[in-house]
Amino acid sequence: MKGHLAAKPVKKANSNHFLSDVISISDFSRQTIELVLTQAAKLEKMPREKKAKILQNKLVATLFLEPSTRTRLSFESAAQNLGAKVVSLSEPQTSSLSKGESFSDTIKMANGYADIIVVRHSFDGAARRAAEVCTKPIVNAGDGANQHPSQTLLDLYTIYKEFGKIDGLKIMMAGDLKYGRTVHSLMYALSHFKDVTVYLYSPVGLEMPKYIIEETKNLKIHQTNNLEKFIPNVDIIYATRIQKERFPDELEYQKVKNAYVITNELISKAKKGVKIMHPLPRITEIAQEVDSTPAALYFTQAANGIPVREAILSLLQDVKK
Amino acid sequence: MKGHLAAKPVKKANSNHFLSDVISISDFSRQTIELVLTQAAKLEKMPREKKAKILQNKLVATLFLEPSTRTRLSFESAAQNLGAKVVSLSEPQTSSLSKGESFSDTIKMANGYADIIVVRHSFDGAARRAAEVCTKPIVNAGDGANQHPSQTLLDLYTIYKEFGKIDGLKIMMAGDLKYGRTVHSLMYALSHFKDVTVYLYSPVGLEMPKYIIEETKNLKIHQTNNLEKFIPNVDIIYATRIQKERFPDELEYQKVKNAYVITNELISKAKKGVKIMHPLPRITEIAQEVDSTPAALYFTQAANGIPVREAILSLLQDVKK
Amino acid sequence: MKGHLAAKPVKKANSNHFLSDVISISDFSRQTIELVLTQAAKLEKMPREKKAKILQNKLVATLFLEPSTRTRLSFESAAQNLGAKVVSLSEPQTSSLSKGESFSDTIKMANGYADIIVVRHSFDGAARRAAEVCTKPIVNAGDGANQHPSQTLLDLYTIYKEFGKIDGLKIMMAGDLKYGRTVHSLMYALSHFKDVTVYLYSPVGLEMPKYIIEETKNLKIHQTNNLEKFIPNVDIIYATRIQKERFPDELEYQKVKNAYVITNELISKAKKGVKIMHPLPRITEIAQEVDSTPAALYFTQAANGIPVREAILSLLQDVKK
């Protein structure tokens, strides 16, 4: 992997200049983002035996109080690749929470045995709350409709690995831009980079919120309800699922759930070398036929979750709060 | 352990002559079966410290999309005994599947972080499908009523360890021979060996399917609906549970569920040294009183799952697909 | 940590003088309790790398057939800190038990792969039954309303670490003393020590059972239904939750569920240096405001579960049954 980041002298992984908790992508400067990307690239090249010493004899707790298999397994793989032990909770219904225990108390107890705590929760702001009551680093693995910073970092890492840069790219975000946590965070993250153009396509009623467009003025933004309009311009189509569970109203979901499908025919209208990204799981937004084409970057993107989460955990390990 | 296999020069565990995936016992030749049995015997004698280096720094994913505690824990023990790390999914209801993700996509994502993937699924053919979309070795830990090859291999290993051979033995299969996946696979596996006699006892209506009897012509087969008829002849009684969940019709199950019980009295009519096997869990097919007799081989059989699964995982580790 | 135990010559951790199973606190003599406390203190000071060799290449199974996240994660952390591998079952509904397998058979199978088995079950006496059918050490992590010995040992360890002794202390037990398993066991354990005074406060109808008071005559016992009466006398207030799930009658629970709350105002009436303990989870028994005061010992107490469970596992490892 070669790119504009490679030239920069990067702080050592065990310096104390990283964040003390990974809660929100809005806490990340361009420099902090680049620290993660560089560390991920370094870990991808590192022999397994060497990597397995980084968190040796450390314990990582993954507390998933909302189901998310893919994210949990990715974090647990990353932690174990670094040599850490893992204790895992992934079933809200079997936890002490059913006895009425508060989330804060759960975190305070995990504080007593874990060196790093990865948290997923269905309530917005849960991860920030966890960080407040805990002396160990907290990693937010998704809190409601709010934040999922490791997803955004792996998106950026995927773009960076594929294109060797982020500056100057043209990216279409497609799908549910109203409720889609992933694209919201990606907007903020991309706004740290230079000369990035973002095309926003969504079905009517699922447009990107205005406050986000106003807060990411550094981006060149074009909006449309016509999927094909900007296709010839873009380097990347970042597709998202229409997420049933984020809709307050089932009827609103039914109207739009099959609003768009990315097919090989659509891709044929794009620039050569266009890449399709998707945070997964997909339902019908990307046709299966796309999977075997060079445009399909989404499984690579998912696999990039490992080095990026390794990077986050390794950078957090020596943090003093 | 001494037996007719010991004399054969066996391929090294890390040769590339093993299967690229373990999907069905029907993919196994006698030679491949013996490779597993010999490797299992070798691993049973190996000191723990040495064994723990075989899959060191490798990651095994156990994706149990249908519950099976015993099989999952056995695979996870085996993987960890070999030094592998394990990430585990065992609750379909908490997975991304509830968001509509396809099974293929789940496997493709696991492909991004795991070195070997153990899959259990309620649909026939799911494991073969997984192997098709995955570049890493797949181990089938049971797909519906279809296949469960590690069970068959541990059955064979148990027989081989106990009798020093498989050729020439007389084995009664008792219970539900119609729906019983275990006995179906065992029939095919035994048909690779010489001079094996199989007595098939089942309650009326639960007989072994005709196509299996036709496809295993190498066996000497005797069928009966009278449990005691062939008891004096046999070396092994392989009992199976009447599996409620495989019956399309609850009434059909109620009629036969208590059709037979293996008691000490029944065993007293058998040859000296007869052994009782059972894939477990049992319900009422074997009386508790049998547990403490020398005939009871079923807990040893379950324990043999560990070296056999260690053998499978260790033989797969260097496979190139 | 300094205390009266330090002077005693203690048996080596790997001697065979420990219990062969940890089932009930009533199996513990003062000497056995002190062996655990001393071992826990030793493990707390031990460097992680050294500790990680104690159970290296051993396998611990945690079979939680009743949900208890906190206890499970604490045991799994302890086992892994000692270098053990862990296989874990924590969802009764996904186990073979739903196929009708008996608890004894589950234990017998775990016997085939695990070196130590930690069991939690909703039925009284389940752990003792497990120990009877198993050749490997069993640790009871709670069986119904019966016993939870590692909780009692961590309570004692917390007291000993904080006060340097157990003899001579004055302890109030508050809350549900009728159904509270924790306080019952603590009564028996404290009765091994000298000159311990116990004040029992409970809402009317939830008094400590008479047979326990009679069986712990070595304690100086005072009973009251007035929370404030003995507050000025005590070194420790051991608060417990009113446990909804132990009440046969929901109405009985509703009457008493908010019977008492420990607040900073209440604590101001106690001796300087008073400590509040609680087995957690709490609901409303201790006001959140107490958490940040020096009186709050309950999160430290929960964290002490790690060295105490490490001590139990390390003492069991060389046991011959």
PDB file of N, CA, C and O in Angstrom, chain C residues 28-60:
ATOM      1  N   PHE C  28     -16.471 -25.532  53.722  1.00  0.00           N
ATOM      2  CA  PHE C  28     -15.219 -24.818  54.006  1.00  0.00           C
ATOM      3  C   PHE C  28     -14.996 -24.675  55.502  1.00  0.00           C
ATOM      4  O   PHE C  28     -15.859 -24.176  56.218  1.00  0.00           O
ATOM      5  N   SER C  29     -13.836 -25.092  55.950  1.00  0.00           N
ATOM      6  CA  SER C  29     -13.392 -24.773  57.303  1.00  0.00           C
ATOM      7  C   SER C  29     -12.747 -23.379  57.278  1.00  0.00           C
ATOM      8  O   SER C  29     -12.511 -22.814  56.205  1.00  0.00           O
ATOM      9  N   ARG C  30     -12.457 -22.846  58.470  1.00  0.00           N
ATOM     10  CA  ARG C  30     -11.723 -21.579  58.518  1.00  0.00           C
ATOM     11  C   ARG C  30     -10.405 -21.712  57.773  1.00  0.00           C
ATOM     12  O   ARG C  30      -9.998 -20.826  57.036  1.00  0.00           O
ATOM     13  N   GLN C  31      -9.752 -22.849  57.938  1.00  0.00           N
ATOM     14  CA  GLN C  31      -8.455 -23.053  57.295  1.00  0.00           C
ATOM     15  C   GLN C  31      -8.583 -23.043  55.763  1.00  0.00           C
ATOM     16  O   GLN C  31      -7.764 -22.452  55.058  1.00  0.00           O
ATOM     17  N   THR C  32      -9.619 -23.692  55.258  1.00  0.00           N
ATOM     18  CA  THR C  32      -9.816 -23.730  53.804  1.00  0.00           C
ATOM     19  C   THR C  32     -10.159 -22.340  53.273  1.00  0.00           C
ATOM     20  O   THR C  32      -9.699 -21.941  52.200  1.00  0.00           O
ATOM     21  N   ILE C  33     -10.991 -21.620  54.015  1.00  0.00           N
ATOM     22  CA  ILE C  33     -11.299 -20.241  53.612  1.00  0.00           C
ATOM     23  C   ILE C  33     -10.007 -19.429  53.542  1.00  0.00           C
ATOM     24  O   ILE C  33      -9.747 -18.712  52.568  1.00  0.00           O
ATOM     25  N   GLU C  34      -9.176 -19.544  54.564  1.00  0.00           N
ATOM     26  CA  GLU C  34      -7.941 -18.754  54.605  1.00  0.00           C
ATOM     27  C   GLU C  34      -6.979 -19.154  53.480  1.00  0.00           C
ATOM     28  O   GLU C  34      -6.236 -18.315  52.961  1.00  0.00           O
ATOM     29  N   LEU C  35      -7.020 -20.416  53.104  1.00  0.00           N
ATOM     30  CA  LEU C  35      -6.200 -20.859  51.979  1.00  0.00           C
ATOM     31  C   LEU C  35      -6.600 -20.098  50.706  1.00  0.00           C
ATOM     32  O   LEU C  35      -5.753 -19.617  49.940  1.00  0.00           O
ATOM     33  N   VAL C  36      -7.900 -19.953  50.490  1.00  0.00           N
ATOM     34  CA  VAL C  36      -8.389 -19.207  49.320  1.00  0.00           C
ATOM     35  C   VAL C  36      -7.991 -17.730  49.409  1.00  0.00           C
ATOM     36  O   VAL C  36      -7.488 -17.154  48.441  1.00  0.00           O
ATOM     37  N   LEU C  37      -8.205 -17.135  50.577  1.00  0.00           N
ATOM     38  CA  LEU C  37      -7.915 -15.699  50.704  1.00  0.00           C
ATOM     39  C   LEU C  37      -6.434 -15.424  50.487  1.00  0.00           C
ATOM     40  O   LEU C  37      -6.046 -14.451  49.818  1.00  0.00           O
ATOM     41  N   THR C  38      -5.594 -16.269  51.025  1.00  0.00           N
ATOM     42  CA  THR C  38      -4.154 -16.076  50.873  1.00  0.00           C
ATOM     43  C   THR C  38      -3.727 -16.270  49.429  1.00  0.00           C
ATOM     44  O   THR C  38      -2.898 -15.527  48.899  1.00  0.00           O
ATOM     45  N   GLN C  39      -4.309 -17.282  48.792  1.00  0.00           N
ATOM     46  CA  GLN C  39      -3.996 -17.532  47.387  1.00  0.00           C
ATOM     47  C   GLN C  39      -4.451 -16.348  46.518  1.00  0.00           C
ATOM     48  O   GLN C  39      -3.742 -15.931  45.593  1.00  0.00           O
ATOM     49  N   ALA C  40      -5.638 -15.799  46.829  1.00  0.00           N
ATOM     50  CA  ALA C  40      -6.140 -14.647  46.066  1.00  0.00           C
ATOM     51  C   ALA C  40      -5.192 -13.459  46.211  1.00  0.00           C
ATOM     52  O   ALA C  40      -4.864 -12.778  45.235  1.00  0.00           O
ATOM     53  N   ALA C  41      -4.742 -13.232  47.448  1.00  0.00           N
ATOM     54  CA  ALA C  41      -3.826 -12.110  47.694  1.00  0.00           C
ATOM     55  C   ALA C  41      -2.519 -12.302  46.928  1.00  0.00           C
ATOM     56  O   ALA C  41      -1.958 -11.365  46.359  1.00  0.00           O
ATOM     57  N   LYS C  42      -2.048 -13.550  46.911  1.00  0.00           N
ATOM     58  CA  LYS C  42      -0.809 -13.868  46.205  1.00  0.00           C
ATOM     59  C   LYS C  42      -0.984 -13.631  44.698  1.00  0.00           C
ATOM     60  O   LYS C  42      -0.107 -13.064  44.039  1.00  0.00           O
ATOM     61  N   LEU C  43      -2.127 -14.042  44.167  1.00  0.00           N
ATOM     62  CA  LEU C  43      -2.373 -13.890  42.729  1.00  0.00           C
ATOM     63  C   LEU C  43      -2.534 -12.423  42.341  1.00  0.00           C
ATOM     64  O   LEU C  43      -2.153 -12.019  41.238  1.00  0.00           O
ATOM     65  N   GLU C  44      -3.088 -11.629  43.248  1.00  0.00           N
ATOM     66  CA  GLU C  44      -3.243 -10.198  42.931  1.00  0.00           C
ATOM     67  C   GLU C  44      -1.896  -9.516  42.741  1.00  0.00           C
ATOM     68  O   GLU C  44      -1.781  -8.548  41.998  1.00  0.00           O
ATOM     69  N   LYS C  45      -0.896 -10.021  43.428  1.00  0.00           N
ATOM     70  CA  LYS C  45       0.432  -9.393  43.333  1.00  0.00           C
ATOM     71  C   LYS C  45       1.279  -9.993  42.213  1.00  0.00           C
ATOM     72  O   LYS C  45       2.316  -9.443  41.854  1.00  0.00           O
ATOM     73  N   MET C  46       0.859 -11.142  41.698  1.00  0.00           N
ATOM     74  CA  MET C  46       1.680 -11.861  40.729  1.00  0.00           C
ATOM     75  C   MET C  46       1.683 -11.152  39.366  1.00  0.00           C
ATOM     76  O   MET C  46       0.640 -10.704  38.909  1.00  0.00           O
ATOM     77  N   PRO C  47       2.841 -11.040  38.720  1.00  0.00           N
ATOM     78  CA  PRO C  47       2.850 -10.449  37.371  1.00  0.00           C
ATOM     79  C   PRO C  47       1.985 -11.279  36.416  1.00  0.00           C
ATOM     80  O   PRO C  47       1.909 -12.507  36.543  1.00  0.00           O
ATOM     81  N   ARG C  48       1.367 -10.592  35.454  1.00  0.00           N
ATOM     82  CA  ARG C  48       0.427 -11.262  34.543  1.00  0.00           C
ATOM     83  C   ARG C  48       1.069 -12.413  33.784  1.00  0.00           C
ATOM     84  O   ARG C  48       0.435 -13.433  33.541  1.00  0.00           O
ATOM     85  N   GLU C  49       2.305 -12.239  33.378  1.00  0.00           N
ATOM     86  CA  GLU C  49       2.950 -13.272  32.552  1.00  0.00           C
ATOM     87  C   GLU C  49       3.111 -14.558  33.357  1.00  0.00           C
ATOM     88  O   GLU C  49       3.001 -15.662  32.840  1.00  0.00           O
ATOM     89  N   LYS C  50       3.439 -14.382  34.634  1.00  0.00           N
ATOM     90  CA  LYS C  50       3.646 -15.547  35.494  1.00  0.00           C
ATOM     91  C   LYS C  50       2.300 -16.237  35.787  1.00  0.00           C
ATOM     92  O   LYS C  50       2.182 -17.469  35.730  1.00  0.00           O
ATOM     93  N   LYS C  51       1.300 -15.408  36.058  1.00  0.00           N
ATOM     94  CA  LYS C  51      -0.041 -15.934  36.351  1.00  0.00           C
ATOM     95  C   LYS C  51      -0.580 -16.744  35.172  1.00  0.00           C
ATOM     96  O   LYS C  51      -1.253 -17.762  35.347  1.00  0.00           O
ATOM     97  N   ALA C  52      -0.261 -16.275  33.968  1.00  0.00           N
ATOM     98  CA  ALA C  52      -0.792 -16.895  32.750  1.00  0.00           C
ATOM     99  C   ALA C  52      -0.213 -18.283  32.477  1.00  0.00           C
ATOM    100  O   ALA C  52      -0.583 -18.936  31.501  1.00  0.00           O
ATOM    101  N   LYS C  53       0.698 -18.734  33.335  1.00  0.00           N
ATOM    102  CA  LYS C  53       1.243 -20.081  33.158  1.00  0.00           C
ATOM    103  C   LYS C  53       0.547 -21.116  34.045  1.00  0.00           C
ATOM    104  O   LYS C  53       0.695 -22.323  33.836  1.00  0.00           O
ATOM    105  N   ILE C  54      -0.209 -20.637  35.027  1.00  0.00           N
ATOM    106  CA  ILE C  54      -0.760 -21.544  36.043  1.00  0.00           C
ATOM    107  C   ILE C  54      -1.713 -22.582  35.455  1.00  0.00           C
ATOM    108  O   ILE C  54      -1.674 -23.753  35.821  1.00  0.00           O
ATOM    109  N   LEU C  55      -2.589 -22.155  34.558  1.00  0.00           N
ATOM    110  CA  LEU C  55      -3.505 -23.114  33.906  1.00  0.00           C
ATOM    111  C   LEU C  55      -3.238 -23.221  32.400  1.00  0.00           C
ATOM    112  O   LEU C  55      -4.137 -23.560  31.617  1.00  0.00           O
ATOM    113  N   GLN C  56      -2.016 -22.949  32.018  1.00  0.00           N
ATOM    114  CA  GLN C  56      -1.663 -23.009  30.597  1.00  0.00           C
ATOM    115  C   GLN C  56      -1.998 -24.389  30.008  1.00  0.00           C
ATOM    116  O   GLN C  56      -1.725 -25.415  30.621  1.00  0.00           O
ATOM    117  N   ASN C  57      -2.597 -24.373  28.818  1.00  0.00           N
ATOM    118  CA  ASN C  57      -2.995 -25.609  28.130  1.00  0.00           C
ATOM    119  C   ASN C  57      -4.060 -26.416  28.871  1.00  0.00           C
ATOM    120  O   ASN C  57      -4.293 -27.573  28.554  1.00  0.00           O
ATOM    121  N   LYS C  58      -4.713 -25.782  29.840  1.00  0.00           N
ATOM    122  CA  LYS C  58      -5.872 -26.402  30.472  1.00  0.00           C
ATOM    123  C   LYS C  58      -7.149 -25.797  29.867  1.00  0.00           C
ATOM    124  O   LYS C  58      -7.116 -24.678  29.340  1.00  0.00           O
ATOM    125  N   LEU C  59      -8.235 -26.536  29.999  1.00  0.00           N
ATOM    126  CA  LEU C  59      -9.504 -26.073  29.431  1.00  0.00           C
ATOM    127  C   LEU C  59     -10.553 -25.991  30.543  1.00  0.00           C
ATOM    128  O   LEU C  59     -10.774 -26.965  31.267  1.00  0.00           O
ATOM    129  N   VAL C  60     -11.177 -24.833  30.680  1.00  0.00           N
ATOM    130  CA  VAL C  60     -12.246 -24.629  31.659  1.00  0.00           C
ATOM    131  C   VAL C  60     -13.569 -24.488  30.901  1.00  0.00           C
ATOM    132  O   VAL C  60     -13.655 -23.717  29.948  1.00  0.00           O
TER     133      VAL C  60
END
